[in-house]
Amino acid sequence: MLRDAVLVAGKDLRLEVRTRVGLGQVLPFAVLVLVLFGFALDPDRGILDAATPGLFWVTVLFSAVLAVQRAFAVESAEGVRDALRLTSLAPGGVFLGKAAAIAVQLLVLEVALGVGVVVLYGADPAGWALLVGTAVPATAGIAAAGSLYGVLAVGLRVRETLVPLLLLPVLAPVLLASTRAFEAALDGSPADGWPWAGLLALFAVVYLGCGIGLYGTLLEES
Amino acid sequence: MLGVIVLAGTAVTLWLSFVATPADAVQGEAVRLLYVHVPSVTVAYVACGITFVASGMWLWKRTEWWDLVGSSAAEIASVFTAVTLLSGMVWGQATWGTAWEWDPRLTSTLFLFLLLVGYQALRAASPDRSSRARRSAVVGLLLVPNIVIVNRSVQWWRSLHQDATLFRTDLDFRIEGLMLFTWVFATAVGLVLLAWLLMHRFRIGWLANRVEERRLGDALTARRAEATS
């Protein structure tokens, strides 16, 4: 299964590197959202400082929706899903591969957004262990849930509107937990943030488990 | 028969809620809203549980029966979650002085409602019956982990919401007498209403599937007739 996951993740990442949709569209979109938050909340009033962790993760979630839609748009073309089924790859491996490719893209995006909030919002990064310990399970959870809900909408005419409606309520606990953990890290009280990081790890484990178990059913569509 | 029980039970509940029970010492007349609010949330959660079990059973047995039970229960759960939210907001306005408070239990109920709306949207968007059943069974099965994860955050966030009054593990109920009876009675009526609605929604779904099959059969026959004439 892991070998299949590496194959699928490699295929998706190669596609992204060659088409440059992530770099050319999703990343600029994320930076644009950061700038728009700056316009809306006025950098001089101190609201941006207080809201930085939340704005960072809201931007990640919006970008994740785009990344998920992109990851499954390439599977929507006629016959691609049948071809994928005929390859005899383990469904759990396909799921893990899709999730890993989305996670890698999101981690790159988060690094770029991190630089963005330091430069644009004047955030002062602190508590690196907690920041990384939050970002990794949060990204794994977002990618796992995104892969599962993303494949649900494959082949539907309304998939662009359906994916955010299905995915964002599910990811709400991730936003809540990662924002609280980042706040704790930036406030210099990491002990308050680690339980939230634990919740994120639990979320990621639940969704990785559900994805491995249920993906086969969703791929067998005729 | 169930319909008659529901009608009679509703009439008795209304009488108990508005006439027989007194106003609360702290909440005043607003307490009467809780005779709708608490049964609604109970019915919504039971209906979600039915959707969860039916979704799991569909994934195992793959029969139309389980698909219809799951989707019917999810529809009913959406309605009762909406009633819970609305009655809670009116109660909040009267008691807390604000219709919406970022209380985690309130917020997580709103998220439950949105999850159920997503479930309905997915069903409405799926073109054929087997794809609809497969996709909605997965979403139905994920309802419970989602609700549990959202509810866990309730324990972690400071809450304005009053602690559970009725479902306490130590069975030390903090309301007594007729008010408690009204609450339990209204919840029982709500559960019978759930059974009645579920039965009829299932029947409509079943008939809709038969109509769909018949239309398909008629269309095929018409095409064959065109080809041979």
Coordinates of C-alpha atoms in Angstrom, one line a residue:
Chain A
M1 CA 0.0 0.0 0.0
L2 CA 2.8 2.4 0.9
R3 CA 4.5 1.7 -2.5
D4 CA 1.2 2.6 -4.2
A5 CA 0.9 5.7 -2.1
V6 CA 4.4 6.9 -3.2
L7 CA 3.6 6.2 -6.8
V8 CA 0.3 8.2 -6.7
A9 CA 1.9 11.0 -4.7
G10 CA 4.8 11.2 -7.1
K11 CA 2.4 11.3 -10.1
D12 CA 0.3 14.1 -8.5
L13 CA 3.4 16.2 -7.5
R14 CA 4.9 15.8 -10.9
L15 CA 1.7 17.0 -12.4
E16 CA 1.7 20.0 -10.1
V17 CA 5.4 20.8 -10.9
R18 CA 4.8 20.6 -14.6
T19 CA 1.5 22.5 -14.8
R20 CA 2.5 25.0 -12.0
V21 CA -1.1 25.6 -11.0
G22 CA -0.2 25.5 -7.3
L23 CA 2.7 27.9 -7.7
G24 CA 1.0 30.1 -10.3
Q25 CA -2.5 30.3 -8.9
V26 CA -3.1 28.8 -5.4
L27 CA -0.1 30.5 -3.8
P28 CA -0.9 34.0 -5.3
F29 CA -4.5 33.5 -4.2
A30 CA -3.4 32.8 -0.6
V31 CA -1.1 35.9 -0.6
L32 CA -4.0 37.9 -2.0
V33 CA -6.3 36.7 0.8
L34 CA -3.7 37.9 3.4
V35 CA -3.5 41.3 1.7
L36 CA -7.3 41.6 1.6
F37 CA -7.5 40.7 5.4
G38 CA -5.0 43.6 5.8
F39 CA -7.3 46.0 4.0
A40 CA -10.4 44.8 5.9
L41 CA -8.9 44.9 9.4
D42 CA -6.6 47.9 9.1
P43 CA -3.0 47.1 10.2
D44 CA -2.8 50.2 12.5
R45 CA -5.6 49.2 14.9
G46 CA -3.9 46.1 16.4
I47 CA -6.7 43.8 15.2
L48 CA -4.4 42.1 12.7
D49 CA -1.8 41.3 15.4
A50 CA -4.4 39.6 17.6
A51 CA -6.1 37.8 14.7
T52 CA -2.9 36.6 12.8
P53 CA -3.1 32.9 13.8
G54 CA -6.8 32.7 12.8
L55 CA -6.3 34.6 9.5
F56 CA -3.3 32.4 8.7
W57 CA -5.4 29.2 9.1
V58 CA -8.5 30.6 7.4
T59 CA -6.2 31.3 4.4
V60 CA -4.8 27.8 4.6
L61 CA -8.3 26.3 4.6
F62 CA -9.5 28.3 1.6
S63 CA -6.3 27.4 -0.3
A64 CA -6.8 23.8 0.8
V65 CA -10.2 23.8 -0.9
L66 CA -8.6 24.9 -4.1
A67 CA -5.8 22.3 -3.8
V68 CA -8.3 19.5 -3.2
Q69 CA -10.5 20.6 -6.1
R70 CA -7.4 20.7 -8.3
A71 CA -6.2 17.3 -7.1
F72 CA -9.5 15.7 -8.1
A73 CA -10.2 17.7 -11.2
V74 CA -7.4 15.8 -12.9
E75 CA -9.2 12.5 -12.0
S76 CA -12.5 13.8 -13.4
A77 CA -11.6 13.6 -17.1
E78 CA -13.3 10.8 -18.9
G79 CA -11.9 7.3 -18.2
V80 CA -9.2 8.4 -15.8
R81 CA -10.9 6.9 -12.8
D82 CA -11.5 3.7 -14.7
A83 CA -7.8 3.6 -15.7
L84 CA -6.9 4.2 -12.1
R85 CA -9.0 1.3 -11.0
L86 CA -7.5 -1.0 -13.7
T87 CA -4.0 -0.3 -12.4
S88 CA -4.8 -2.6 -9.4
L89 CA -3.3 -0.1 -7.0
A90 CA -4.6 -0.6 -3.5
P91 CA -7.4 1.9 -2.8
G92 CA -5.9 2.8 0.5
G93 CA -2.6 3.5 -1.2
V94 CA -4.3 5.8 -3.8
F95 CA -5.9 7.7 -0.9
L96 CA -2.7 8.0 1.0
G97 CA -0.9 9.1 -2.2
K98 CA -3.5 11.8 -3.0
A99 CA -3.5 13.0 0.6
A100 CA 0.4 13.1 0.8
A101 CA 0.5 15.1 -2.4
I102 CA -2.0 17.6 -1.1
A103 CA -0.2 17.8 2.3
V104 CA 3.2 18.5 0.6
Q105 CA 1.6 21.4 -1.4
L106 CA -0.1 22.8 1.7
L107 CA 3.2 22.6 3.7
V108 CA 5.0 24.6 1.0
L109 CA 2.1 27.0 1.0
E110 CA 2.1 27.3 4.8
V111 CA 5.9 28.2 4.8
A112 CA 5.2 30.9 2.2
L113 CA 2.2 32.2 4.2
G114 CA 4.3 32.2 7.3
V115 CA 6.8 34.5 5.6
G116 CA 3.8 36.5 4.4
V117 CA 2.4 37.1 7.9
V118 CA 5.8 38.0 9.3
V119 CA 6.4 40.5 6.5
L120 CA 2.8 41.9 6.0
Y121 CA 1.4 41.6 9.5
G122 CA 4.6 42.1 11.5
A123 CA 4.1 38.8 13.3
D124 CA 7.0 37.7 15.6
P125 CA 7.4 33.9 15.3
A126 CA 8.1 32.1 18.6
G127 CA 7.6 28.6 20.0
W128 CA 8.9 26.9 16.9
A129 CA 8.4 23.4 18.2
L130 CA 4.7 24.0 18.8
L131 CA 4.3 25.8 15.5
V132 CA 5.7 22.8 13.6
G133 CA 4.0 20.4 15.9
T134 CA 0.7 22.1 15.1
A135 CA 1.2 22.6 11.4
V136 CA 2.2 19.0 10.6
P137 CA -0.8 17.2 12.1
A138 CA -3.2 20.0 11.0
T139 CA -2.0 19.7 7.4
A140 CA -2.2 15.9 7.6
G141 CA -5.8 16.2 8.8
I142 CA -6.8 18.7 6.2
A143 CA -5.2 16.7 3.4
A144 CA -6.8 13.4 4.6
A145 CA -10.3 14.9 5.0
G146 CA -9.9 16.8 1.8
S147 CA -9.0 13.7 -0.1
L148 CA -11.9 11.8 1.2
Y149 CA -14.5 14.6 0.6
G150 CA -12.8 15.5 -2.7
V151 CA -13.3 12.1 -4.2
L152 CA -17.0 12.2 -3.2
A153 CA -17.6 15.1 -5.6
V154 CA -15.7 13.7 -8.5
G155 CA -17.8 13.5 -11.7
L156 CA -20.6 15.7 -10.3
R157 CA -21.5 18.9 -12.2
V158 CA -21.7 21.0 -9.1
R159 CA -18.4 19.8 -7.6
E160 CA -16.9 23.3 -7.3
T161 CA -19.6 24.4 -4.9
L162 CA -20.2 21.1 -3.3
V163 CA -16.6 20.5 -2.1
P164 CA -16.4 23.6 0.1
L165 CA -19.9 22.9 1.5
L166 CA -18.9 19.4 2.5
L167 CA -15.4 20.0 3.6
L168 CA -15.3 23.3 5.5
P169 CA -17.7 22.3 8.3
V170 CA -15.6 19.1 8.7
L171 CA -12.4 21.1 9.0
A172 CA -13.9 23.6 11.5
P173 CA -12.3 21.8 14.5
V174 CA -8.9 21.9 12.7
L175 CA -9.3 25.7 12.3
L176 CA -10.2 26.0 16.0
A177 CA -7.4 23.8 17.3
S178 CA -4.6 25.1 15.1
T179 CA -5.6 28.7 15.7
R180 CA -5.6 28.2 19.5
A181 CA -2.2 26.3 19.3
F182 CA -0.6 29.0 17.2
E183 CA -1.9 31.7 19.6
A184 CA -0.3 29.8 22.5
A185 CA 3.0 29.5 20.6
L186 CA 3.1 33.2 19.7
D187 CA 2.0 34.3 23.2
G188 CA 4.9 32.3 24.6
S189 CA 2.8 29.9 26.5
P190 CA 3.3 26.6 24.5
A191 CA 2.0 24.4 27.4
D192 CA -1.6 25.7 26.5
G193 CA -1.1 24.8 22.9
W194 CA 0.0 21.2 23.0
P195 CA -3.4 19.7 23.9
W196 CA -4.8 21.3 20.8
A197 CA -1.9 19.8 18.8
G198 CA -3.0 16.5 20.3
L199 CA -6.5 17.0 19.1
L200 CA -5.2 17.8 15.6
A201 CA -3.2 14.5 15.6
L202 CA -6.3 12.6 16.7
F203 CA -8.3 14.3 13.8
A204 CA -5.6 13.3 11.3
V205 CA -5.5 9.7 12.6
V206 CA -9.3 9.4 12.4
Y207 CA -9.5 10.7 8.8
L208 CA -6.5 8.8 7.6
G209 CA -8.1 5.6 9.0
C210 CA -11.5 6.4 7.6
G211 CA -9.9 7.3 4.2
I212 CA -8.0 4.0 4.0
G213 CA -11.1 2.1 5.0
L214 CA -13.7 3.8 2.8
Y215 CA -11.8 4.9 -0.3
G216 CA -12.2 1.5 -2.0
T217 CA -16.0 1.9 -1.9
L218 CA -15.8 5.3 -3.5
L219 CA -13.5 4.2 -6.3
E220 CA -15.6 1.2 -7.3
E221 CA -18.3 3.5 -8.8
S222 CA -19.5 2.2 -12.1
Chain B
M1 CA -52.1 4.6 14.5
L2 CA -48.7 6.3 15.1
G3 CA -50.1 9.5 13.6
V4 CA -53.0 9.5 16.1
I5 CA -50.6 8.9 19.0
V6 CA -48.4 11.8 17.8
L7 CA -51.4 14.2 17.5
A8 CA -52.8 13.3 20.9
G9 CA -49.3 13.4 22.4
T10 CA -48.7 16.9 20.9
A11 CA -52.0 18.1 22.3
V12 CA -51.1 16.9 25.8
T13 CA -47.6 18.3 25.5
L14 CA -49.0 21.7 24.6
W15 CA -51.4 21.6 27.5
L16 CA -48.6 20.5 29.9
S17 CA -46.2 23.1 28.5
F18 CA -48.5 26.1 28.5
V19 CA -51.1 25.4 31.1
A20 CA -50.2 22.8 33.7
T21 CA -46.5 23.7 34.4
P22 CA -45.6 26.9 36.2
A23 CA -43.1 29.5 35.0
D24 CA -39.5 29.0 36.1
A25 CA -38.2 31.0 39.1
V26 CA -35.2 32.1 37.1
Q27 CA -36.0 31.8 33.4
G28 CA -39.7 32.9 33.7
E29 CA -42.0 32.0 30.8
A30 CA -39.0 31.3 28.6
V31 CA -38.6 27.9 30.2
R32 CA -41.6 26.7 28.2
L33 CA -39.4 26.9 25.0
L34 CA -37.2 24.2 26.5
Y35 CA -40.1 21.7 26.2
V36 CA -39.6 22.1 22.4
H37 CA -35.8 22.6 22.4
V38 CA -34.7 19.6 24.4
P39 CA -37.0 17.0 22.7
S40 CA -35.9 18.5 19.3
V41 CA -32.2 18.1 20.0
T42 CA -32.9 14.5 21.3
V43 CA -34.8 13.6 18.1
A44 CA -32.1 15.2 15.9
Y45 CA -29.4 13.2 17.6
V46 CA -31.4 9.9 17.5
A47 CA -32.0 10.5 13.8
C48 CA -28.3 11.2 13.2
G49 CA -27.6 7.9 15.0
I50 CA -30.1 6.1 12.7
T51 CA -28.3 7.7 9.6
F52 CA -25.0 6.5 10.9
V53 CA -26.1 2.9 11.5
A54 CA -28.0 2.8 8.2
S55 CA -25.0 4.1 6.3
G56 CA -22.8 1.5 7.9
M57 CA -25.4 -1.2 7.0
W58 CA -25.6 0.1 3.4
L59 CA -21.8 -0.3 3.1
W60 CA -22.2 -3.9 4.3
K61 CA -25.5 -5.0 2.7
R62 CA -25.8 -2.5 -0.2
T63 CA -29.6 -2.6 -0.3
E64 CA -32.0 0.2 -1.2
W65 CA -33.7 -0.3 2.1
W66 CA -30.8 0.9 4.2
D67 CA -30.1 3.8 1.8
L68 CA -33.7 5.0 2.2
V69 CA -33.6 4.6 6.0
G70 CA -30.3 6.6 6.2
S71 CA -31.4 9.4 3.9
S72 CA -34.9 9.7 5.4
A73 CA -33.4 10.0 8.9
A74 CA -30.9 12.6 7.8
E75 CA -33.7 14.7 6.3
I76 CA -35.6 14.5 9.6
A77 CA -32.4 15.3 11.6
S78 CA -31.9 18.4 9.5
V79 CA -35.4 19.7 10.3
F80 CA -35.1 19.0 14.0
T81 CA -31.6 20.5 14.2
A82 CA -33.0 23.7 12.6
V83 CA -35.9 23.6 15.2
T84 CA -33.3 23.2 17.9
L85 CA -31.3 26.1 16.7
L86 CA -34.2 28.4 16.3
S87 CA -35.8 27.6 19.6
G88 CA -32.4 27.9 21.3
M89 CA -31.9 31.3 19.7
V90 CA -35.3 32.6 20.9
W91 CA -34.7 31.1 24.4
G92 CA -31.2 32.7 24.4
Q93 CA -32.7 36.1 23.5
A94 CA -35.1 35.8 26.4
T95 CA -32.7 34.4 28.9
W96 CA -29.2 35.5 28.0
G97 CA -30.3 38.7 26.3
T98 CA -28.7 37.7 23.0
A99 CA -30.0 35.4 20.2
W100 CA -26.5 34.2 19.2
E101 CA -23.7 33.6 21.6
W102 CA -20.5 32.0 20.4
D103 CA -21.1 29.2 22.8
P104 CA -19.5 26.0 21.6
R105 CA -22.6 23.8 22.0
L106 CA -24.7 26.3 20.0
T107 CA -21.9 26.6 17.4
S108 CA -21.4 22.8 17.2
T109 CA -25.2 22.4 16.6
L110 CA -24.9 24.9 13.8
F111 CA -22.1 22.8 12.3
L112 CA -24.2 19.6 12.7
F113 CA -26.9 21.4 10.7
L114 CA -24.4 22.4 8.0
L115 CA -23.0 18.9 7.8
L116 CA -26.6 17.6 7.3
V117 CA -27.2 20.3 4.6
G118 CA -24.0 19.1 2.9
Y119 CA -25.4 15.5 3.0
Q120 CA -28.7 16.6 1.3
A121 CA -26.7 18.7 -1.3
L122 CA -24.6 15.6 -2.1
R123 CA -27.7 13.4 -2.6
A124 CA -29.4 16.0 -4.7
A125 CA -26.3 16.4 -6.9
S126 CA -25.6 12.7 -7.5
P127 CA -27.0 11.6 -10.8
D128 CA -27.9 7.9 -10.4
R129 CA -29.2 5.9 -7.5
S130 CA -26.2 3.7 -6.9
S131 CA -23.8 6.6 -6.9
R132 CA -26.1 8.6 -4.6
A133 CA -26.3 5.7 -2.2
R134 CA -22.6 5.0 -2.1
R135 CA -21.5 8.7 -1.6
S136 CA -24.2 9.5 0.9
A137 CA -23.4 6.3 2.9
V138 CA -19.8 7.5 3.3
V139 CA -20.9 11.0 4.4
G140 CA -23.5 9.4 6.7
L141 CA -20.9 7.2 8.3
L142 CA -18.6 10.2 8.9
L143 CA -21.4 12.2 10.6
V144 CA -20.7 10.6 14.0
P145 CA -16.9 11.1 14.1
N146 CA -17.5 14.6 13.0
I147 CA -20.1 15.3 15.7
V148 CA -17.9 13.7 18.3
I149 CA -14.8 15.7 17.3
V150 CA -16.8 19.0 17.2
N151 CA -18.4 18.1 20.6
R152 CA -15.0 17.4 22.2
S153 CA -14.1 21.0 21.5
V154 CA -17.1 21.8 23.7
Q155 CA -15.3 20.3 26.7
W156 CA -12.2 22.4 25.9
W157 CA -13.7 25.8 25.3
R158 CA -15.3 27.7 28.2
S159 CA -19.0 27.4 27.9
L160 CA -21.8 29.8 28.6
H161 CA -24.3 27.0 28.1
Q162 CA -25.8 25.6 31.2
D163 CA -24.6 22.1 32.1
A164 CA -26.7 19.2 31.0
T165 CA -29.8 19.1 33.2
L166 CA -31.6 16.0 32.3
F167 CA -28.9 13.6 31.0
R168 CA -26.6 13.5 34.0
T169 CA -24.7 10.4 34.7
D170 CA -25.3 10.5 38.4
L171 CA -29.0 10.6 37.8
D172 CA -29.3 13.6 40.1
F173 CA -31.9 15.5 38.1
R174 CA -32.2 19.1 38.9
I175 CA -35.7 19.7 37.9
E176 CA -38.6 18.0 39.6
G177 CA -42.2 17.0 39.4
L178 CA -44.5 18.1 36.6
M179 CA -41.7 20.0 34.8
L180 CA -39.6 16.9 34.6
F181 CA -42.6 14.8 33.5
T182 CA -43.4 17.3 30.8
W183 CA -39.9 17.2 29.5
V184 CA -39.8 13.4 29.4
F185 CA -43.3 13.2 27.9
A186 CA -42.4 15.8 25.2
T187 CA -39.2 13.8 24.4
A188 CA -41.2 10.6 24.1
V189 CA -43.8 12.2 21.8
G190 CA -40.8 13.6 19.7
L191 CA -39.4 10.1 19.3
V192 CA -42.8 8.7 18.2
L193 CA -43.0 11.6 15.8
L194 CA -39.6 10.6 14.5
A195 CA -40.8 7.0 13.9
W196 CA -43.9 8.3 12.1
L197 CA -42.0 10.7 9.9
L198 CA -39.3 8.1 9.2
M199 CA -41.9 5.6 8.1
H200 CA -43.6 8.0 5.7
R201 CA -40.4 9.6 4.3
F202 CA -39.2 6.1 3.6
R203 CA -42.4 5.2 1.8
I204 CA -42.2 8.3 -0.3
G205 CA -38.6 7.6 -1.2
W206 CA -39.4 4.0 -2.0
L207 CA -42.3 5.1 -4.3
A208 CA -40.1 7.7 -6.0
N209 CA -37.6 5.0 -6.8
R210 CA -40.4 2.9 -8.3
V211 CA -41.6 5.8 -10.4
E212 CA -38.0 6.4 -11.6
E213 CA -37.7 2.8 -12.6
R214 CA -41.0 2.8 -14.4
R215 CA -40.2 6.0 -16.3
L216 CA -36.9 4.4 -17.4
G217 CA -38.8 1.2 -18.4
D218 CA -41.3 3.2 -20.4
A219 CA -38.6 5.2 -22.1
L220 CA -36.8 2.0 -23.1
T221 CA -40.0 0.5 -24.4
A222 CA -40.8 3.6 -26.4
R223 CA -37.3 3.6 -28.0
R224 CA -37.6 -0.1 -28.9
A225 CA -41.0 0.6 -30.5
E226 CA -39.5 3.4 -32.5
A227 CA -36.7 1.1 -33.7
T228 CA -39.1 -1.7 -34.8
S229 CA -41.7 0.5 -36.5

